[in-house]
Amino acid sequence: SQTIHQWPATLVQPVGSPLSLECTVEGTSNPNLYWYRQAAGRGLQLLFYSVGIGQISSEVPQNLSASRPQDRQFILSSKKLLLSDSGFYLCAWSPQQGVGETQYFGPGTRLLVL
Amino acid sequence: SQKIEQNSEALNIQEGKTATLTCNYTNYSPAYLQWYRQDPGRGPVFLLLIRENEKEKRKERLKVTFDTTLKQSLFHITASQPADSATYLCALIGSQGNLIFGKGTKLSVKP
């Protein structure tokens, strides 16, 4: 069966510090991968998605970036965090049939920028 | 522009009653619609998918309807239980082919 991992589970970082969140998927190959942010009281905001190694599409211009160095690894990064980057970050995967197929989410990372 | 609205931020019902959640959309012609459940501090979990040519889909105590004329989906939980308390999200395929989520409805089932 497929599983998706995210770490760390929680993170407290000062403004201006760098960020690296990691997501890995097991039990499937060539998945579509996604990064979402969920701010308090707001819906899921798609940040990035990837249909293959090295292929990243950005939905929202911001100080975040994403990379996919391996088929089942997706990394969210920032060089300098802003207060507004606080939120709940979710990684998800879907089968390769199409970008809009059912998505399976990881446990999330709670980020607090102070 | 395309919009998804779950017009109740919160819904409180008594145990045993049927919960009905609404998802409306505009400027879409989705081929299918999905419903997810999200518990506090956790990622959403897929529940049901209904296609445009299906009027109704059932899974245990869950029922979803899809009315493409009204541009609306209804999500029902029959014989609701306190364990059903969670936030429920609807999702549609956007024009870019990505899944777009509503903001969710927080359901509270009181014993």
JSON list of C-alpha atoms in Angstrom, two decimals:
[
{"chain": "A", "resi": 1, "resn": "SER", "atom": "CA", "xyz": [0.00, 0.00, 0.00]},
{"chain": "A", "resi": 2, "resn": "GLN", "atom": "CA", "xyz": [1.04, 3.59, -0.50]},
{"chain": "A", "resi": 3, "resn": "THR", "atom": "CA", "xyz": [2.17, 5.85, 2.32]},
{"chain": "A", "resi": 4, "resn": "ILE", "atom": "CA", "xyz": [3.22, 9.47, 2.42]},
{"chain": "A", "resi": 5, "resn": "HIS", "atom": "CA", "xyz": [5.57, 10.96, 4.98]},
{"chain": "A", "resi": 6, "resn": "GLN", "atom": "CA", "xyz": [6.27, 14.53, 5.94]},
{"chain": "A", "resi": 7, "resn": "TRP", "atom": "CA", "xyz": [8.76, 15.98, 8.36]},
{"chain": "A", "resi": 8, "resn": "PRO", "atom": "CA", "xyz": [9.15, 17.68, 10.60]},
{"chain": "A", "resi": 9, "resn": "ALA", "atom": "CA", "xyz": [5.70, 17.56, 12.19]},
{"chain": "A", "resi": 10, "resn": "THR", "atom": "CA", "xyz": [6.11, 20.99, 13.77]},
{"chain": "A", "resi": 11, "resn": "LEU", "atom": "CA", "xyz": [8.62, 23.76, 13.31]},
{"chain": "A", "resi": 12, "resn": "VAL", "atom": "CA", "xyz": [9.20, 27.14, 14.94]},
{"chain": "A", "resi": 13, "resn": "GLN", "atom": "CA", "xyz": [11.51, 29.40, 12.97]},
{"chain": "A", "resi": 14, "resn": "PRO", "atom": "CA", "xyz": [12.58, 33.05, 13.27]},
{"chain": "A", "resi": 15, "resn": "VAL", "atom": "CA", "xyz": [11.79, 35.54, 10.53]},
{"chain": "A", "resi": 16, "resn": "GLY", "atom": "CA", "xyz": [14.51, 35.58, 7.91]},
{"chain": "A", "resi": 17, "resn": "SER", "atom": "CA", "xyz": [15.68, 32.03, 8.53]},
{"chain": "A", "resi": 18, "resn": "PRO", "atom": "CA", "xyz": [15.72, 29.36, 5.80]},
{"chain": "A", "resi": 19, "resn": "LEU", "atom": "CA", "xyz": [13.21, 26.54, 5.49]},
{"chain": "A", "resi": 20, "resn": "SER", "atom": "CA", "xyz": [13.28, 23.01, 4.19]},
{"chain": "A", "resi": 21, "resn": "LEU", "atom": "CA", "xyz": [10.28, 20.69, 4.43]},
{"chain": "A", "resi": 22, "resn": "GLU", "atom": "CA", "xyz": [10.49, 17.20, 3.04]},
{"chain": "A", "resi": 23, "resn": "CYS", "atom": "CA", "xyz": [7.87, 14.84, 1.69]},
{"chain": "A", "resi": 24, "resn": "THR", "atom": "CA", "xyz": [8.37, 11.26, 0.52]},
{"chain": "A", "resi": 25, "resn": "VAL", "atom": "CA", "xyz": [5.96, 8.74, -0.93]},
{"chain": "A", "resi": 26, "resn": "GLU", "atom": "CA", "xyz": [6.28, 4.96, -0.73]},
{"chain": "A", "resi": 27, "resn": "GLY", "atom": "CA", "xyz": [4.54, 2.19, -2.59]},
{"chain": "A", "resi": 28, "resn": "THR", "atom": "CA", "xyz": [3.97, 3.93, -5.90]},
{"chain": "A", "resi": 29, "resn": "SER", "atom": "CA", "xyz": [6.06, 5.21, -8.76]},
{"chain": "A", "resi": 30, "resn": "ASN", "atom": "CA", "xyz": [5.92, 8.36, -10.87]},
{"chain": "A", "resi": 31, "resn": "PRO", "atom": "CA", "xyz": [3.22, 10.05, -8.75]},
{"chain": "A", "resi": 32, "resn": "ASN", "atom": "CA", "xyz": [2.00, 13.59, -9.15]},
{"chain": "A", "resi": 33, "resn": "LEU", "atom": "CA", "xyz": [3.12, 15.53, -6.08]},
{"chain": "A", "resi": 34, "resn": "TYR", "atom": "CA", "xyz": [1.66, 18.67, -4.51]},
{"chain": "A", "resi": 35, "resn": "TRP", "atom": "CA", "xyz": [2.44, 21.22, -1.80]},
{"chain": "A", "resi": 36, "resn": "TYR", "atom": "CA", "xyz": [-0.46, 23.05, -0.14]},
{"chain": "A", "resi": 37, "resn": "ARG", "atom": "CA", "xyz": [-0.64, 25.64, 2.61]},
{"chain": "A", "resi": 38, "resn": "GLN", "atom": "CA", "xyz": [-3.61, 25.95, 4.92]},
{"chain": "A", "resi": 39, "resn": "ALA", "atom": "CA", "xyz": [-3.71, 29.15, 6.98]},
{"chain": "A", "resi": 40, "resn": "ALA", "atom": "CA", "xyz": [-5.99, 29.44, 9.99]},
{"chain": "A", "resi": 41, "resn": "GLY", "atom": "CA", "xyz": [-9.60, 29.94, 8.89]},
{"chain": "A", "resi": 42, "resn": "ARG", "atom": "CA", "xyz": [-8.72, 29.62, 5.22]},
{"chain": "A", "resi": 43, "resn": "GLY", "atom": "CA", "xyz": [-8.93, 26.88, 2.65]},
{"chain": "A", "resi": 44, "resn": "LEU", "atom": "CA", "xyz": [-6.22, 24.80, 1.08]},
{"chain": "A", "resi": 45, "resn": "GLN", "atom": "CA", "xyz": [-3.98, 26.89, -1.15]},
{"chain": "A", "resi": 46, "resn": "LEU", "atom": "CA", "xyz": [-2.05, 25.00, -3.82]},
{"chain": "A", "resi": 47, "resn": "LEU", "atom": "CA", "xyz": [1.56, 26.19, -3.85]},
{"chain": "A", "resi": 48, "resn": "PHE", "atom": "CA", "xyz": [3.36, 23.82, -6.22]},
{"chain": "A", "resi": 49, "resn": "TYR", "atom": "CA", "xyz": [2.74, 20.64, -8.14]},
{"chain": "A", "resi": 50, "resn": "SER", "atom": "CA", "xyz": [5.01, 18.28, -10.01]},
{"chain": "A", "resi": 51, "resn": "VAL", "atom": "CA", "xyz": [4.29, 15.65, -12.64]},
{"chain": "A", "resi": 52, "resn": "GLY", "atom": "CA", "xyz": [7.85, 14.31, -12.74]},
{"chain": "A", "resi": 53, "resn": "ILE", "atom": "CA", "xyz": [11.46, 14.67, -11.60]},
{"chain": "A", "resi": 54, "resn": "GLY", "atom": "CA", "xyz": [12.63, 18.25, -12.04]},
{"chain": "A", "resi": 55, "resn": "GLN", "atom": "CA", "xyz": [9.21, 19.40, -13.29]},
{"chain": "A", "resi": 56, "resn": "ILE", "atom": "CA", "xyz": [7.70, 22.00, -10.96]},
{"chain": "A", "resi": 57, "resn": "SER", "atom": "CA", "xyz": [4.71, 24.25, -11.57]},
{"chain": "A", "resi": 58, "resn": "SER", "atom": "CA", "xyz": [4.13, 27.20, -9.27]},
{"chain": "A", "resi": 59, "resn": "GLU", "atom": "CA", "xyz": [0.63, 28.39, -8.54]},
{"chain": "A", "resi": 60, "resn": "VAL", "atom": "CA", "xyz": [1.37, 31.36, -6.32]},
{"chain": "A", "resi": 61, "resn": "PRO", "atom": "CA", "xyz": [4.31, 33.79, -6.64]},
{"chain": "A", "resi": 62, "resn": "GLN", "atom": "CA", "xyz": [6.04, 34.04, -3.28]},
{"chain": "A", "resi": 63, "resn": "ASN", "atom": "CA", "xyz": [9.31, 33.51, -1.48]},
{"chain": "A", "resi": 64, "resn": "LEU", "atom": "CA", "xyz": [8.89, 29.72, -1.48]},
{"chain": "A", "resi": 65, "resn": "SER", "atom": "CA", "xyz": [10.33, 27.24, -3.95]},
{"chain": "A", "resi": 66, "resn": "ALA", "atom": "CA", "xyz": [9.96, 23.52, -4.55]},
{"chain": "A", "resi": 67, "resn": "SER", "atom": "CA", "xyz": [12.19, 20.82, -5.92]},
{"chain": "A", "resi": 68, "resn": "ARG", "atom": "CA", "xyz": [11.78, 17.19, -6.88]},
{"chain": "A", "resi": 69, "resn": "PRO", "atom": "CA", "xyz": [15.23, 15.62, -6.83]},
{"chain": "A", "resi": 70, "resn": "GLN", "atom": "CA", "xyz": [13.91, 12.05, -6.91]},
{"chain": "A", "resi": 71, "resn": "ASP", "atom": "CA", "xyz": [10.73, 10.42, -8.21]},
{"chain": "A", "resi": 72, "resn": "ARG", "atom": "CA", "xyz": [9.11, 10.13, -4.78]},
{"chain": "A", "resi": 73, "resn": "GLN", "atom": "CA", "xyz": [10.67, 13.08, -2.97]},
{"chain": "A", "resi": 74, "resn": "PHE", "atom": "CA", "xyz": [9.29, 16.60, -2.91]},
{"chain": "A", "resi": 75, "resn": "ILE", "atom": "CA", "xyz": [10.95, 19.44, -1.02]},
{"chain": "A", "resi": 76, "resn": "LEU", "atom": "CA", "xyz": [9.58, 22.86, -0.09]},
{"chain": "A", "resi": 77, "resn": "SER", "atom": "CA", "xyz": [12.15, 25.54, 0.62]},
{"chain": "A", "resi": 78, "resn": "SER", "atom": "CA", "xyz": [12.61, 29.17, 1.44]},
{"chain": "A", "resi": 79, "resn": "LYS", "atom": "CA", "xyz": [15.74, 31.27, 1.73]},
{"chain": "A", "resi": 80, "resn": "LYS", "atom": "CA", "xyz": [14.17, 33.79, 4.11]},
{"chain": "A", "resi": 81, "resn": "LEU", "atom": "CA", "xyz": [10.94, 33.15, 5.97]},
{"chain": "A", "resi": 82, "resn": "LEU", "atom": "CA", "xyz": [8.29, 35.82, 6.45]},
{"chain": "A", "resi": 83, "resn": "LEU", "atom": "CA", "xyz": [5.72, 36.03, 9.23]},
{"chain": "A", "resi": 84, "resn": "SER", "atom": "CA", "xyz": [3.05, 35.37, 6.62]},
{"chain": "A", "resi": 85, "resn": "ASP", "atom": "CA", "xyz": [4.63, 31.98, 5.86]},
{"chain": "A", "resi": 86, "resn": "SER", "atom": "CA", "xyz": [3.18, 30.57, 9.08]},
{"chain": "A", "resi": 87, "resn": "GLY", "atom": "CA", "xyz": [0.62, 27.87, 8.47]},
{"chain": "A", "resi": 88, "resn": "PHE", "atom": "CA", "xyz": [-0.07, 24.20, 8.03]},
{"chain": "A", "resi": 89, "resn": "TYR", "atom": "CA", "xyz": [1.84, 22.72, 5.09]},
{"chain": "A", "resi": 90, "resn": "LEU", "atom": "CA", "xyz": [0.50, 19.63, 3.43]},
{"chain": "A", "resi": 91, "resn": "CYS", "atom": "CA", "xyz": [2.08, 17.38, 0.85]},
{"chain": "A", "resi": 92, "resn": "ALA", "atom": "CA", "xyz": [-0.12, 15.19, -1.31]},
{"chain": "A", "resi": 93, "resn": "TRP", "atom": "CA", "xyz": [0.23, 12.69, -4.12]},
{"chain": "A", "resi": 94, "resn": "SER", "atom": "CA", "xyz": [-2.06, 11.41, -6.85]},
{"chain": "A", "resi": 95, "resn": "PRO", "atom": "CA", "xyz": [-1.73, 8.69, -9.47]},
{"chain": "A", "resi": 96, "resn": "GLN", "atom": "CA", "xyz": [-0.23, 9.70, -12.77]},
{"chain": "A", "resi": 97, "resn": "GLN", "atom": "CA", "xyz": [-3.53, 9.37, -14.69]},
{"chain": "A", "resi": 98, "resn": "GLY", "atom": "CA", "xyz": [-4.21, 13.06, -14.46]},
{"chain": "A", "resi": 99, "resn": "VAL", "atom": "CA", "xyz": [-3.37, 16.10, -12.37]},
{"chain": "A", "resi": 100, "resn": "GLY", "atom": "CA", "xyz": [-6.89, 16.40, -10.99]},
{"chain": "A", "resi": 101, "resn": "GLU", "atom": "CA", "xyz": [-7.33, 12.85, -9.74]},
{"chain": "A", "resi": 102, "resn": "THR", "atom": "CA", "xyz": [-8.04, 11.92, -6.13]},
{"chain": "A", "resi": 103, "resn": "GLN", "atom": "CA", "xyz": [-5.27, 13.14, -3.87]},
{"chain": "A", "resi": 104, "resn": "TYR", "atom": "CA", "xyz": [-3.78, 11.49, -0.80]},
{"chain": "A", "resi": 105, "resn": "PHE", "atom": "CA", "xyz": [-2.39, 13.75, 1.86]},
{"chain": "A", "resi": 106, "resn": "GLY", "atom": "CA", "xyz": [0.45, 13.49, 4.30]},
{"chain": "A", "resi": 107, "resn": "PRO", "atom": "CA", "xyz": [0.19, 14.30, 8.01]},
{"chain": "A", "resi": 108, "resn": "GLY", "atom": "CA", "xyz": [1.29, 17.90, 7.52]},
{"chain": "A", "resi": 109, "resn": "THR", "atom": "CA", "xyz": [3.88, 20.24, 9.02]},
{"chain": "A", "resi": 110, "resn": "ARG", "atom": "CA", "xyz": [2.81, 23.01, 11.37]},
{"chain": "A", "resi": 111, "resn": "LEU", "atom": "CA", "xyz": [5.12, 26.01, 10.78]},
{"chain": "A", "resi": 112, "resn": "LEU", "atom": "CA", "xyz": [5.20, 28.99, 13.09]},
{"chain": "A", "resi": 113, "resn": "VAL", "atom": "CA", "xyz": [7.37, 31.93, 12.06]},
{"chain": "A", "resi": 114, "resn": "LEU", "atom": "CA", "xyz": [8.16, 34.34, 14.88]},
{"chain": "B", "resi": 1, "resn": "SER", "atom": "CA", "xyz": [-13.63, 33.58, -12.19]},
{"chain": "B", "resi": 2, "resn": "GLN", "atom": "CA", "xyz": [-14.17, 30.07, -10.86]},
{"chain": "B", "resi": 3, "resn": "LYS", "atom": "CA", "xyz": [-15.52, 29.79, -7.34]},
{"chain": "B", "resi": 4, "resn": "ILE", "atom": "CA", "xyz": [-16.35, 27.01, -4.93]},
{"chain": "B", "resi": 5, "resn": "GLU", "atom": "CA", "xyz": [-18.49, 27.87, -1.95]},
{"chain": "B", "resi": 6, "resn": "GLN", "atom": "CA", "xyz": [-19.32, 25.77, 1.04]},
{"chain": "B", "resi": 7, "resn": "ASN", "atom": "CA", "xyz": [-21.88, 28.14, 2.41]},
{"chain": "B", "resi": 8, "resn": "SER", "atom": "CA", "xyz": [-21.79, 26.98, 6.02]},
{"chain": "B", "resi": 9, "resn": "GLU", "atom": "CA", "xyz": [-18.59, 27.47, 7.94]},
{"chain": "B", "resi": 10, "resn": "ALA", "atom": "CA", "xyz": [-20.02, 25.42, 10.77]},
{"chain": "B", "resi": 11, "resn": "LEU", "atom": "CA", "xyz": [-22.93, 23.04, 11.26]},
{"chain": "B", "resi": 12, "resn": "ASN", "atom": "CA", "xyz": [-24.10, 21.74, 14.65]},
{"chain": "B", "resi": 13, "resn": "ILE", "atom": "CA", "xyz": [-26.47, 18.80, 14.83]},
{"chain": "B", "resi": 14, "resn": "GLN", "atom": "CA", "xyz": [-27.69, 16.24, 17.33]},
{"chain": "B", "resi": 15, "resn": "GLU", "atom": "CA", "xyz": [-26.46, 12.66, 17.29]},
{"chain": "B", "resi": 16, "resn": "GLY", "atom": "CA", "xyz": [-28.67, 10.41, 15.20]},
{"chain": "B", "resi": 17, "resn": "LYS", "atom": "CA", "xyz": [-29.83, 13.17, 12.86]},
{"chain": "B", "resi": 18, "resn": "THR", "atom": "CA", "xyz": [-28.83, 13.53, 9.21]},
{"chain": "B", "resi": 19, "resn": "ALA", "atom": "CA", "xyz": [-26.18, 16.13, 8.47]},
{"chain": "B", "resi": 20, "resn": "THR", "atom": "CA", "xyz": [-26.43, 17.85, 5.09]},
{"chain": "B", "resi": 21, "resn": "LEU", "atom": "CA", "xyz": [-23.53, 19.91, 3.78]},
{"chain": "B", "resi": 22, "resn": "THR", "atom": "CA", "xyz": [-23.68, 22.03, 0.64]},
{"chain": "B", "resi": 23, "resn": "CYS", "atom": "CA", "xyz": [-21.10, 22.79, -2.02]},
{"chain": "B", "resi": 24, "resn": "ASN", "atom": "CA", "xyz": [-21.90, 25.31, -4.75]},
{"chain": "B", "resi": 25, "resn": "TYR", "atom": "CA", "xyz": [-19.72, 26.26, -7.67]},
{"chain": "B", "resi": 26, "resn": "THR", "atom": "CA", "xyz": [-19.74, 28.87, -10.41]},
{"chain": "B", "resi": 27, "resn": "ASN", "atom": "CA", "xyz": [-17.99, 29.13, -13.76]},
{"chain": "B", "resi": 28, "resn": "TYR", "atom": "CA", "xyz": [-17.08, 25.44, -13.72]},
{"chain": "B", "resi": 29, "resn": "SER", "atom": "CA", "xyz": [-18.15, 22.48, -15.77]},
{"chain": "B", "resi": 30, "resn": "PRO", "atom": "CA", "xyz": [-16.49, 19.77, -13.69]},
{"chain": "B", "resi": 31, "resn": "ALA", "atom": "CA", "xyz": [-16.36, 16.21, -14.88]},
{"chain": "B", "resi": 32, "resn": "TYR", "atom": "CA", "xyz": [-16.44, 15.07, -11.27]},
{"chain": "B", "resi": 33, "resn": "LEU", "atom": "CA", "xyz": [-16.51, 16.32, -7.72]},
{"chain": "B", "resi": 34, "resn": "GLN", "atom": "CA", "xyz": [-14.83, 14.96, -4.60]},
{"chain": "B", "resi": 35, "resn": "TRP", "atom": "CA", "xyz": [-15.46, 15.15, -0.86]},
{"chain": "B", "resi": 36, "resn": "TYR", "atom": "CA", "xyz": [-12.76, 14.95, 1.81]},
{"chain": "B", "resi": 37, "resn": "ARG", "atom": "CA", "xyz": [-12.75, 14.80, 5.59]},
{"chain": "B", "resi": 38, "resn": "GLN", "atom": "CA", "xyz": [-10.18, 16.71, 7.64]},
{"chain": "B", "resi": 39, "resn": "ASP", "atom": "CA", "xyz": [-9.63, 16.25, 11.36]},
{"chain": "B", "resi": 40, "resn": "PRO", "atom": "CA", "xyz": [-7.85, 18.99, 13.39]},
{"chain": "B", "resi": 41, "resn": "GLY", "atom": "CA", "xyz": [-4.10, 19.02, 12.79]},
{"chain": "B", "resi": 42, "resn": "ARG", "atom": "CA", "xyz": [-4.24, 16.33, 10.12]},
{"chain": "B", "resi": 43, "resn": "GLY", "atom": "CA", "xyz": [-4.33, 16.12, 6.34]},
{"chain": "B", "resi": 44, "resn": "PRO", "atom": "CA", "xyz": [-7.60, 15.69, 4.42]},
{"chain": "B", "resi": 45, "resn": "VAL", "atom": "CA", "xyz": [-8.76, 12.16, 3.73]},
{"chain": "B", "resi": 46, "resn": "PHE", "atom": "CA", "xyz": [-10.61, 11.27, 0.53]},
{"chain": "B", "resi": 47, "resn": "LEU", "atom": "CA", "xyz": [-14.18, 10.06, 1.05]},
{"chain": "B", "resi": 48, "resn": "LEU", "atom": "CA", "xyz": [-16.15, 9.99, -2.19]},
{"chain": "B", "resi": 49, "resn": "LEU", "atom": "CA", "xyz": [-15.95, 10.94, -5.84]},
{"chain": "B", "resi": 50, "resn": "ILE", "atom": "CA", "xyz": [-19.02, 11.49, -7.97]},
{"chain": "B", "resi": 51, "resn": "ARG", "atom": "CA", "xyz": [-19.00, 11.94, -11.75]},
{"chain": "B", "resi": 52, "resn": "GLU", "atom": "CA", "xyz": [-21.15, 14.37, -13.73]},
{"chain": "B", "resi": 53, "resn": "ASN", "atom": "CA", "xyz": [-23.26, 11.57, -15.15]},
{"chain": "B", "resi": 54, "resn": "GLU", "atom": "CA", "xyz": [-24.01, 10.18, -11.67]},
{"chain": "B", "resi": 55, "resn": "LYS", "atom": "CA", "xyz": [-26.86, 11.71, -9.74]},
{"chain": "B", "resi": 56, "resn": "GLU", "atom": "CA", "xyz": [-26.05, 10.03, -6.45]},
{"chain": "B", "resi": 57, "resn": "LYS", "atom": "CA", "xyz": [-23.28, 8.02, -4.81]},
{"chain": "B", "resi": 58, "resn": "ARG", "atom": "CA", "xyz": [-23.40, 6.13, -1.52]},
{"chain": "B", "resi": 59, "resn": "LYS", "atom": "CA", "xyz": [-20.81, 4.71, 0.83]},
{"chain": "B", "resi": 60, "resn": "GLU", "atom": "CA", "xyz": [-22.07, 3.28, 4.11]},
{"chain": "B", "resi": 61, "resn": "ARG", "atom": "CA", "xyz": [-23.77, 6.21, 5.93]},
{"chain": "B", "resi": 62, "resn": "LEU", "atom": "CA", "xyz": [-22.53, 8.76, 3.39]},
{"chain": "B", "resi": 63, "resn": "LYS", "atom": "CA", "xyz": [-24.47, 9.96, 0.38]},
{"chain": "B", "resi": 64, "resn": "VAL", "atom": "CA", "xyz": [-23.40, 12.53, -2.20]},
{"chain": "B", "resi": 65, "resn": "THR", "atom": "CA", "xyz": [-25.55, 14.11, -4.90]},
{"chain": "B", "resi": 66, "resn": "PHE", "atom": "CA", "xyz": [-24.38, 16.11, -7.88]},
{"chain": "B", "resi": 67, "resn": "ASP", "atom": "CA", "xyz": [-26.72, 18.47, -9.72]},
{"chain": "B", "resi": 68, "resn": "THR", "atom": "CA", "xyz": [-24.93, 19.99, -12.70]},
{"chain": "B", "resi": 69, "resn": "THR", "atom": "CA", "xyz": [-27.95, 22.19, -13.50]},
{"chain": "B", "resi": 70, "resn": "LEU", "atom": "CA", "xyz": [-27.98, 23.78, -10.05]},
{"chain": "B", "resi": 71, "resn": "LYS", "atom": "CA", "xyz": [-24.16, 23.59, -9.92]},
{"chain": "B", "resi": 72, "resn": "GLN", "atom": "CA", "xyz": [-24.42, 22.04, -6.50]},
{"chain": "B", "resi": 73, "resn": "SER", "atom": "CA", "xyz": [-23.39, 18.98, -4.56]},
{"chain": "B", "resi": 74, "resn": "LEU", "atom": "CA", "xyz": [-24.97, 17.85, -1.32]},
{"chain": "B", "resi": 75, "resn": "PHE", "atom": "CA", "xyz": [-23.13, 15.64, 1.17]},
{"chain": "B", "resi": 76, "resn": "HIS", "atom": "CA", "xyz": [-25.28, 13.71, 3.65]},
{"chain": "B", "resi": 77, "resn": "ILE", "atom": "CA", "xyz": [-24.28, 11.76, 6.74]},
{"chain": "B", "resi": 78, "resn": "THR", "atom": "CA", "xyz": [-27.17, 9.69, 8.05]},
{"chain": "B", "resi": 79, "resn": "ALA", "atom": "CA", "xyz": [-27.47, 8.54, 11.66]},
{"chain": "B", "resi": 80, "resn": "SER", "atom": "CA", "xyz": [-24.68, 10.94, 12.56]},
{"chain": "B", "resi": 81, "resn": "GLN", "atom": "CA", "xyz": [-22.32, 10.14, 15.42]},
{"chain": "B", "resi": 82, "resn": "PRO", "atom": "CA", "xyz": [-19.95, 12.33, 17.49]},
{"chain": "B", "resi": 83, "resn": "ALA", "atom": "CA", "xyz": [-17.08, 10.59, 15.66]},
{"chain": "B", "resi": 84, "resn": "ASP", "atom": "CA", "xyz": [-18.32, 12.22, 12.44]},
{"chain": "B", "resi": 85, "resn": "SER", "atom": "CA", "xyz": [-17.31, 15.62, 13.83]},
{"chain": "B", "resi": 86, "resn": "ALA", "atom": "CA", "xyz": [-14.71, 17.06, 11.48]},
{"chain": "B", "resi": 87, "resn": "THR", "atom": "CA", "xyz": [-14.31, 19.56, 8.67]},
{"chain": "B", "resi": 88, "resn": "TYR", "atom": "CA", "xyz": [-15.60, 18.38, 5.30]},
{"chain": "B", "resi": 89, "resn": "LEU", "atom": "CA", "xyz": [-14.14, 19.77, 2.08]},
{"chain": "B", "resi": 90, "resn": "CYS", "atom": "CA", "xyz": [-15.48, 19.59, -1.44]},
{"chain": "B", "resi": 91, "resn": "ALA", "atom": "CA", "xyz": [-13.10, 19.74, -4.38]},
{"chain": "B", "resi": 92, "resn": "LEU", "atom": "CA", "xyz": [-13.41, 20.25, -8.13]},
{"chain": "B", "resi": 93, "resn": "ILE", "atom": "CA", "xyz": [-11.11, 20.14, -11.11]},
{"chain": "B", "resi": 94, "resn": "GLY", "atom": "CA", "xyz": [-10.11, 23.68, -12.05]},
{"chain": "B", "resi": 95, "resn": "SER", "atom": "CA", "xyz": [-9.54, 24.96, -15.55]},
{"chain": "B", "resi": 96, "resn": "GLN", "atom": "CA", "xyz": [-5.83, 24.17, -15.20]},
{"chain": "B", "resi": 97, "resn": "GLY", "atom": "CA", "xyz": [-6.60, 20.56, -14.40]},
{"chain": "B", "resi": 98, "resn": "ASN", "atom": "CA", "xyz": [-5.69, 20.96, -10.75]},
{"chain": "B", "resi": 99, "resn": "LEU", "atom": "CA", "xyz": [-7.92, 20.07, -7.82]},
{"chain": "B", "resi": 100, "resn": "ILE", "atom": "CA", "xyz": [-9.41, 23.15, -6.16]},
{"chain": "B", "resi": 101, "resn": "PHE", "atom": "CA", "xyz": [-10.82, 22.89, -2.64]},
{"chain": "B", "resi": 102, "resn": "GLY", "atom": "CA", "xyz": [-13.62, 24.72, -0.90]},
{"chain": "B", "resi": 103, "resn": "LYS", "atom": "CA", "xyz": [-12.92, 26.23, 2.51]},
{"chain": "B", "resi": 104, "resn": "GLY", "atom": "CA", "xyz": [-14.81, 23.46, 4.25]},
{"chain": "B", "resi": 105, "resn": "THR", "atom": "CA", "xyz": [-17.70, 23.09, 6.65]},
{"chain": "B", "resi": 106, "resn": "LYS", "atom": "CA", "xyz": [-16.94, 22.21, 10.27]},
{"chain": "B", "resi": 107, "resn": "LEU", "atom": "CA", "xyz": [-19.46, 19.66, 11.46]},
{"chain": "B", "resi": 108, "resn": "SER", "atom": "CA", "xyz": [-20.08, 19.13, 15.16]},
{"chain": "B", "resi": 109, "resn": "VAL", "atom": "CA", "xyz": [-22.29, 16.23, 16.23]},
{"chain": "B", "resi": 110, "resn": "LYS", "atom": "CA", "xyz": [-23.50, 16.56, 19.82]},
{"chain": "B", "resi": 111, "resn": "PRO", "atom": "CA", "xyz": [-24.31, 13.45, 21.87]}
]
